[in-house]
């Protein structure tokens, strides 16, 4: 019995295991937008994001028989997408850069008021892409993809405490990017 | 509201911001899958072509009247030498690719084709022993060995491709 699957997913998975091309396209259409956005927040470059998403779905189709339903199908595919993104960065020998500013500067909690005009999902999405690579990886995985600092530490090969520190710095830097965007828009 | 709570509230919107080149990516996926399938098909077709060569040789031997009644054909030492060279090359290749330990769930179809090819060749050789002028059959035998070697080379490439893909995947720590 697969724990986290809906009956639609169960049916889709069994068709995918049989190599059904229509099922592949259904799965693709269902998840491509989410995967592309997750990946581009990590790799930033649109062409790299295309390559990673392509590679991710090829892997999904090849490895679908290993999916055991322990996570939802979407979460399983997202994990493959995220790992493919970091794999590409490693292949390109792009070391993750982390923010090194004094941590005290970012100790204030990042609160968003309803009247706050700097915040919108679109602004935050683009602001994340402006962050140093390591920093944006941590903030994407923690705030958007729901990974714990322990899981992030495992994926990025850093300590849990580095992940936490980078997350605080990332939030501070995000706030800076959003505020300076607002100022630019006002001018 | 805390940053994290705000993001959670709007989470769906975060996946609808960029224009996703969905058709382009899908075509890339299709191309890639097609290429991988083509590699497999080429190997299988090569094996099938070799089988046809041997069947052709059988036809020549059995229906063209070159088969003798009882007269034994002694395979020329030149041919035996040539054949040994091919066997040595093939054995070397098989050792390189660790042929006997290949995963049958991965390469079963290709291995079966090669086995069929070998058993047909064994049968052909026993027929050849009855031919007084085996020039045609010898040419076929040489063709068989060349083909067999080519198939092993294609198989080697396929194994290398597969290893590269697996190495990429093992870096993923999924």
Short mmCIF file of C-alpha atoms in Angstrom, two decimals:
data_model
loop_
_atom_site.label_atom_id
_atom_site.label_comp_id
_atom_site.label_asym_id
_atom_site.label_seq_id
_atom_site.Cartn_x
_atom_site.Cartn_y
_atom_site.Cartn_z
CA UNK A 1 0.00 0.00 0.00
CA UNK A 2 1.44 3.34 -0.98
CA UNK A 3 0.99 5.74 1.92
CA UNK A 4 0.83 9.21 0.45
CA UNK A 5 -0.69 8.60 -2.94
CA UNK A 6 -4.10 9.61 -4.15
CA UNK A 7 -5.90 7.09 -6.37
CA UNK A 8 -5.16 9.37 -9.35
CA UNK A 9 -1.44 9.21 -8.54
CA UNK A 10 -1.54 5.45 -8.05
CA UNK A 11 -3.12 4.99 -11.47
CA UNK A 12 -0.67 7.47 -13.02
CA UNK A 13 2.33 5.74 -11.44
CA UNK A 14 1.31 2.30 -12.66
CA UNK A 15 0.90 3.67 -16.19
CA UNK A 16 4.30 5.36 -15.93
CA UNK A 17 5.92 2.12 -14.83
CA UNK A 18 4.55 0.55 -18.03
CA UNK A 19 6.20 3.37 -20.00
CA UNK A 20 2.88 4.92 -21.11
CA UNK A 21 3.77 8.07 -23.11
CA UNK A 22 0.45 9.81 -22.36
CA UNK A 23 0.98 9.28 -18.63
CA UNK A 24 4.47 10.80 -18.98
CA UNK A 25 3.00 13.89 -20.57
CA UNK A 26 0.25 14.14 -17.93
CA UNK A 27 2.83 13.98 -15.16
CA UNK A 28 5.01 16.51 -16.94
CA UNK A 29 2.21 19.05 -17.41
CA UNK A 30 1.14 18.63 -13.81
CA UNK A 31 4.54 19.36 -12.29
CA UNK A 32 6.67 21.28 -14.79
CA UNK A 33 5.77 24.79 -13.55
CA UNK A 34 6.51 24.00 -9.91
CA UNK A 35 9.77 22.24 -10.79
CA UNK A 36 10.94 25.05 -13.05
CA UNK A 37 10.33 27.69 -10.37
CA UNK A 38 12.02 25.62 -7.67
CA UNK A 39 15.03 25.04 -9.92
CA UNK A 40 15.43 28.59 -11.23
CA UNK A 41 15.47 29.95 -7.68
CA UNK A 42 18.53 27.75 -7.13
CA UNK A 43 20.41 27.97 -10.44
CA UNK A 44 19.17 31.45 -11.49
CA UNK A 45 20.04 31.05 -15.18
CA UNK A 46 16.99 30.18 -17.37
CA UNK A 47 18.96 27.90 -19.74
CA UNK A 48 20.42 25.99 -16.80
CA UNK A 49 16.93 25.72 -15.30
CA UNK A 50 15.63 24.23 -18.58
CA UNK A 51 18.47 21.66 -18.64
CA UNK A 52 17.91 20.69 -15.02
CA UNK A 53 14.13 20.30 -15.40
CA UNK A 54 14.65 18.23 -18.54
CA UNK A 55 17.17 15.98 -16.77
CA UNK A 56 14.87 15.74 -13.77
CA UNK A 57 11.90 14.42 -15.76
CA UNK A 58 14.07 11.97 -17.71
CA UNK A 59 15.26 10.60 -14.36
CA UNK A 60 11.72 10.48 -13.04
CA UNK A 61 10.57 8.43 -16.03
CA UNK A 62 13.56 6.08 -15.70
CA UNK A 63 13.29 5.65 -11.94
CA UNK A 64 9.51 5.67 -11.45
CA UNK A 65 9.60 1.96 -10.55
CA UNK A 66 11.63 2.87 -7.46
CA UNK A 67 8.97 5.29 -6.18
CA UNK A 68 7.48 3.70 -3.08
CA UNK A 69 4.90 6.34 -2.15
CA UNK A 70 6.68 7.30 1.07
CA UNK A 71 6.33 10.96 0.06
CA UNK A 72 3.78 12.46 -2.31
CA UNK A 73 4.67 12.11 -5.98
CA UNK A 74 5.19 15.88 -6.18
CA UNK A 75 7.58 15.87 -3.22
CA UNK A 76 9.51 12.93 -4.71
CA UNK A 77 9.89 14.69 -8.07
CA UNK A 78 10.86 17.93 -6.34
CA UNK A 79 13.60 16.14 -4.44
CA UNK A 80 15.00 14.86 -7.75
CA UNK A 81 14.74 18.38 -9.24
CA UNK A 82 16.57 19.94 -6.31
CA UNK A 83 19.35 17.36 -6.35
CA UNK A 84 19.65 17.70 -10.13
CA UNK A 85 20.03 21.47 -9.69
CA UNK A 86 22.88 21.10 -7.20
CA UNK A 87 24.40 18.38 -9.34
CA UNK A 88 24.54 20.80 -12.27
CA UNK A 89 26.14 23.48 -10.08
CA UNK A 90 28.76 21.00 -8.94
CA UNK A 91 29.36 19.89 -12.54
CA UNK A 92 29.88 23.49 -13.57
CA UNK A 93 32.24 23.79 -10.61
CA UNK A 94 30.19 26.61 -9.23
CA UNK A 95 31.00 26.68 -5.56
CA UNK A 96 28.20 27.84 -3.36
CA UNK A 97 28.94 31.31 -2.01
CA UNK A 98 27.69 32.15 1.41
CA UNK A 99 26.97 35.55 2.91
CA UNK A 100 29.66 36.53 5.38
CA UNK A 101 28.22 39.73 6.87
CA UNK A 102 28.05 40.13 10.61
CA UNK A 103 25.16 38.06 11.86
CA UNK A 104 24.03 40.68 14.42
CA UNK A 105 22.90 42.88 11.56
CA UNK A 106 20.25 40.32 10.70
CA UNK A 107 19.11 39.33 14.15
CA UNK A 108 15.89 41.34 13.88
CA UNK A 109 12.95 39.15 12.81
CA UNK A 110 11.73 39.69 9.24
CA UNK A 111 8.11 40.78 9.76
CA UNK A 112 5.82 41.68 6.90
CA UNK A 113 2.90 44.04 7.47
CA UNK A 114 -0.17 43.83 5.24
CA UNK A 115 0.55 47.41 4.18
CA UNK A 116 4.13 46.49 3.26
CA UNK A 117 4.43 47.37 -0.42
CA UNK A 118 7.87 45.74 -0.77
CA UNK A 119 6.40 42.28 -0.34
CA UNK A 120 4.82 40.29 -3.13
CA UNK A 121 5.57 36.69 -4.14
CA UNK A 122 6.99 38.02 -7.41
CA UNK A 123 9.32 40.49 -5.65
CA UNK A 124 10.52 37.83 -3.20
CA UNK A 125 11.05 35.28 -6.01
CA UNK A 126 13.24 37.70 -7.98
CA UNK A 127 14.98 38.97 -4.84
CA UNK A 128 15.96 35.39 -3.91
CA UNK A 129 17.72 35.10 -7.28
CA UNK A 130 19.83 38.14 -6.36
CA UNK A 131 21.30 36.46 -3.27
CA UNK A 132 24.70 34.71 -3.14
CA UNK A 133 24.32 31.09 -4.37
CA UNK A 134 24.60 29.31 -1.00
CA UNK A 135 22.36 31.79 0.72
CA UNK A 136 19.63 31.52 -1.88
CA UNK A 137 19.84 27.73 -1.79
CA UNK A 138 19.23 27.76 1.96
CA UNK A 139 16.36 30.27 1.84
CA UNK A 140 14.70 28.45 -1.10
CA UNK A 141 14.93 25.05 0.52
CA UNK A 142 13.87 26.19 3.99
CA UNK A 143 11.22 28.84 3.40
CA UNK A 144 9.74 27.63 0.11
CA UNK A 145 10.36 23.91 -0.12
CA UNK A 146 9.86 23.07 3.54
CA UNK A 147 13.17 21.31 4.17
CA UNK A 148 14.58 21.30 7.72
CA UNK A 149 18.02 22.75 8.45
CA UNK A 150 19.21 19.20 9.11
CA UNK A 151 18.07 18.08 5.64
CA UNK A 152 19.58 21.19 4.03
CA UNK A 153 22.88 20.50 5.79
CA UNK A 154 22.86 17.01 4.22
CA UNK A 155 22.06 18.28 0.73
CA UNK A 156 24.56 21.15 0.72
CA UNK A 157 27.24 19.36 2.71
CA UNK A 158 27.35 22.06 5.39
CA UNK A 159 26.62 21.96 9.11
CA UNK A 160 23.14 22.48 10.47
CA UNK A 161 24.33 25.59 12.27
CA UNK A 162 25.74 27.03 8.99
CA UNK A 163 22.36 26.45 7.40
CA UNK A 164 20.64 28.34 10.22
CA UNK A 165 23.14 31.20 10.08
CA UNK A 166 22.86 31.46 6.31
CA UNK A 167 19.10 31.48 6.57
CA UNK A 168 19.13 34.46 8.93
CA UNK A 169 21.58 36.28 6.68
CA UNK A 170 19.52 35.40 3.61
CA UNK A 171 16.43 36.94 5.20
CA UNK A 172 18.36 40.10 6.04
CA UNK A 173 19.75 40.36 2.53
CA UNK A 174 16.30 39.70 1.06
CA UNK A 175 14.90 42.57 3.06
CA UNK A 176 17.70 44.82 1.75
CA UNK A 177 17.02 43.77 -1.86
CA UNK A 178 13.28 44.34 -1.47
CA UNK A 179 13.73 47.76 0.13
CA UNK A 180 16.19 48.94 -2.52
CA UNK A 181 13.82 47.71 -5.23
CA UNK A 182 11.04 49.73 -3.65
CA UNK A 183 13.29 52.81 -3.58
CA UNK A 184 14.19 52.30 -7.24
CA UNK A 185 10.50 51.96 -8.11
CA UNK A 186 9.70 55.17 -6.23
CA UNK A 187 12.30 57.11 -8.22
CA UNK B 1 3.10 38.48 9.88
CA UNK B 2 6.35 36.50 9.99
CA UNK B 3 8.19 36.11 6.67
CA UNK B 4 7.76 32.31 6.71
CA UNK B 5 4.01 32.53 7.41
CA UNK B 6 3.54 35.01 4.58
CA UNK B 7 5.39 32.71 2.18
CA UNK B 8 3.34 29.71 3.28
CA UNK B 9 0.14 31.67 2.71
CA UNK B 10 1.18 32.58 -0.84
CA UNK B 11 3.10 29.39 -1.64
CA UNK B 12 1.17 28.52 -4.83
CA UNK B 13 1.83 31.95 -6.33
CA UNK B 14 5.57 31.32 -6.08
CA UNK B 15 5.24 28.71 -8.83
CA UNK B 16 3.40 30.97 -11.28
CA UNK B 17 5.82 33.86 -11.74
CA UNK B 18 8.18 32.94 -14.57
CA UNK B 19 7.18 32.09 -18.13
CA UNK B 20 8.05 28.39 -18.25
CA UNK B 21 9.39 27.17 -21.65
CA UNK B 22 7.29 24.08 -21.23
CA UNK B 23 7.16 22.94 -24.90
CA UNK B 24 10.89 23.41 -25.34
CA UNK B 25 11.71 21.32 -22.27
CA UNK B 26 9.26 18.59 -23.33
CA UNK B 27 10.86 18.35 -26.77
CA UNK B 28 14.27 18.03 -25.11
CA UNK B 29 12.96 15.18 -22.95
CA UNK B 30 11.47 13.41 -25.97
CA UNK B 31 14.71 13.77 -27.96
CA UNK B 32 16.75 12.39 -25.11
CA UNK B 33 14.49 9.36 -24.59
CA UNK B 34 14.46 8.72 -28.36
CA UNK B 35 18.30 8.80 -28.52
CA UNK B 36 18.62 6.30 -25.68
CA UNK B 37 16.11 3.95 -27.32
CA UNK B 38 17.88 4.32 -30.68
CA UNK B 39 21.19 3.23 -29.15
CA UNK B 40 19.56 -0.01 -27.97
CA UNK B 41 17.79 -0.59 -31.27
CA UNK B 42 21.04 -0.15 -33.24
CA UNK B 43 22.73 -2.88 -31.22
CA UNK B 44 19.79 -5.23 -31.65
CA UNK B 45 19.57 -4.52 -35.38
CA UNK B 46 23.28 -5.27 -35.77
CA UNK B 47 22.76 -8.62 -34.11
CA UNK B 48 19.70 -9.29 -36.26
CA UNK B 49 21.68 -8.38 -39.41
CA UNK B 50 24.38 -10.86 -38.44
CA UNK B 51 21.78 -13.59 -37.99
CA UNK B 52 20.49 -12.83 -41.50
CA UNK B 53 24.05 -13.20 -42.86
CA UNK B 54 24.28 -16.67 -41.31
CA UNK B 55 20.83 -17.69 -42.54
CA UNK B 56 21.93 -16.54 -46.01
CA UNK B 57 25.00 -18.75 -45.76
CA UNK B 58 22.87 -21.74 -44.77
CA UNK B 59 20.69 -21.12 -47.80
CA UNK B 60 23.71 -21.02 -50.08
CA UNK B 61 25.12 -24.22 -48.61
CA UNK B 62 21.85 -26.14 -48.63
CA UNK B 63 20.24 -25.04 -51.89
CA UNK B 64 23.06 -24.28 -54.31
CA UNK B 65 24.34 -27.81 -54.51
CA UNK B 66 27.77 -27.06 -53.12
CA UNK B 67 27.22 -29.50 -50.28
CA UNK B 68 29.10 -32.69 -50.94
CA UNK B 69 28.05 -36.18 -50.07
CA UNK B 70 30.45 -37.42 -47.48
CA UNK B 71 33.54 -35.58 -48.67
CA UNK B 72 34.98 -33.77 -45.71
CA UNK B 73 36.21 -30.26 -46.08
CA UNK B 74 39.33 -29.53 -44.13
CA UNK B 75 39.22 -25.98 -42.89
CA UNK B 76 42.32 -24.23 -44.11
CA UNK B 77 44.87 -23.38 -41.48
CA UNK B 78 44.80 -19.81 -42.80
CA UNK B 79 41.11 -19.56 -41.93
CA UNK B 80 41.65 -21.15 -38.52
CA UNK B 81 44.36 -18.61 -37.77
CA UNK B 82 42.11 -15.76 -38.88
CA UNK B 83 39.24 -17.06 -36.80
CA UNK B 84 41.44 -17.43 -33.72
CA UNK B 85 42.44 -13.78 -34.03
CA UNK B 86 38.79 -12.75 -34.06
CA UNK B 87 38.03 -14.95 -31.07
CA UNK B 88 40.97 -13.46 -29.17
CA UNK B 89 39.80 -9.91 -29.92
CA UNK B 90 36.25 -10.78 -28.90
CA UNK B 91 37.39 -12.52 -25.71
CA UNK B 92 39.52 -9.52 -24.82
CA UNK B 93 36.53 -7.22 -25.33
CA UNK B 94 34.32 -9.54 -23.26
CA UNK B 95 36.80 -9.49 -20.41
CA UNK B 96 36.96 -5.69 -20.60
CA UNK B 97 33.21 -5.34 -20.30
CA UNK B 98 32.94 -8.16 -17.78
CA UNK B 99 30.52 -9.89 -20.13
CA UNK B 100 29.75 -12.97 -18.04
CA UNK B 101 28.65 -10.82 -15.09
CA UNK B 102 26.53 -8.35 -17.08
CA UNK B 103 23.15 -7.63 -15.52
CA UNK B 104 20.60 -9.61 -17.56
CA UNK B 105 17.78 -7.30 -16.50
CA UNK B 106 19.68 -4.45 -18.21
CA UNK B 107 21.33 -6.17 -21.16
CA UNK B 108 19.35 -9.41 -21.40
CA UNK B 109 17.96 -8.76 -24.90
CA UNK B 110 21.39 -8.02 -26.36
CA UNK B 111 23.01 -10.99 -24.60
CA UNK B 112 20.27 -13.31 -25.94
CA UNK B 113 20.84 -12.02 -29.49
CA UNK B 114 24.56 -12.70 -29.16
CA UNK B 115 23.90 -16.18 -27.77
CA UNK B 116 21.55 -16.95 -30.66
CA UNK B 117 24.15 -15.64 -33.08
CA UNK B 118 26.82 -17.91 -31.54
CA UNK B 119 24.65 -21.02 -31.64
CA UNK B 120 23.75 -20.35 -35.29
CA UNK B 121 27.42 -19.95 -36.11
CA UNK B 122 28.24 -23.26 -34.42
CA UNK B 123 25.61 -24.92 -36.62
CA UNK B 124 26.99 -23.16 -39.69
CA UNK B 125 30.48 -24.41 -38.93
CA UNK B 126 29.33 -28.02 -38.77
CA UNK B 127 27.63 -27.53 -42.17
CA UNK B 128 30.82 -25.96 -43.49
CA UNK B 129 32.69 -29.14 -42.69
CA UNK B 130 30.73 -30.85 -45.45
CA UNK B 131 31.47 -28.30 -48.15
CA UNK B 132 34.11 -29.07 -50.75
CA UNK B 133 34.65 -25.44 -51.75
CA UNK B 134 33.90 -23.37 -48.75
CA UNK B 135 35.01 -19.96 -50.07
CA UNK B 136 31.51 -18.51 -49.73
CA UNK B 137 31.05 -19.98 -46.26
CA UNK B 138 34.45 -18.72 -45.14
CA UNK B 139 33.53 -15.21 -46.26
CA UNK B 140 30.35 -15.53 -44.24
CA UNK B 141 32.28 -16.73 -41.22
CA UNK B 142 34.63 -13.74 -41.43
CA UNK B 143 31.62 -11.42 -41.77
CA UNK B 144 30.11 -13.09 -38.73
CA UNK B 145 33.24 -12.45 -36.65
CA UNK B 146 33.46 -8.82 -37.79
CA UNK B 147 29.80 -8.28 -36.89
CA UNK B 148 30.15 -10.00 -33.55
CA UNK B 149 33.06 -7.75 -32.69
CA UNK B 150 31.10 -4.67 -33.76
CA UNK B 151 28.18 -5.70 -31.54
CA UNK B 152 30.54 -6.13 -28.58
CA UNK B 153 31.97 -2.66 -29.27
CA UNK B 154 28.46 -1.18 -29.38
CA UNK B 155 27.66 -3.00 -26.17
CA UNK B 156 30.81 -1.58 -24.58
CA UNK B 157 29.73 1.96 -25.56
CA UNK B 158 26.26 1.35 -24.17
CA UNK B 159 27.77 0.13 -20.88
CA UNK B 160 29.98 3.23 -20.72
CA UNK B 161 26.98 5.50 -21.36
CA UNK B 162 25.04 3.70 -18.67
CA UNK B 163 27.96 4.03 -16.22
CA UNK B 164 28.20 7.76 -16.92
CA UNK B 165 24.48 8.17 -16.29
CA UNK B 166 24.73 6.17 -13.08
CA UNK B 167 27.73 8.23 -11.92
CA UNK B 168 25.70 11.39 -12.42
CA UNK B 169 22.87 9.89 -10.45
CA UNK B 170 25.07 8.70 -7.60
CA UNK B 171 26.27 12.29 -7.17
CA UNK B 172 22.71 13.23 -6.46
CA UNK B 173 22.34 11.65 -3.02
CA UNK B 174 18.56 11.40 -3.52
#
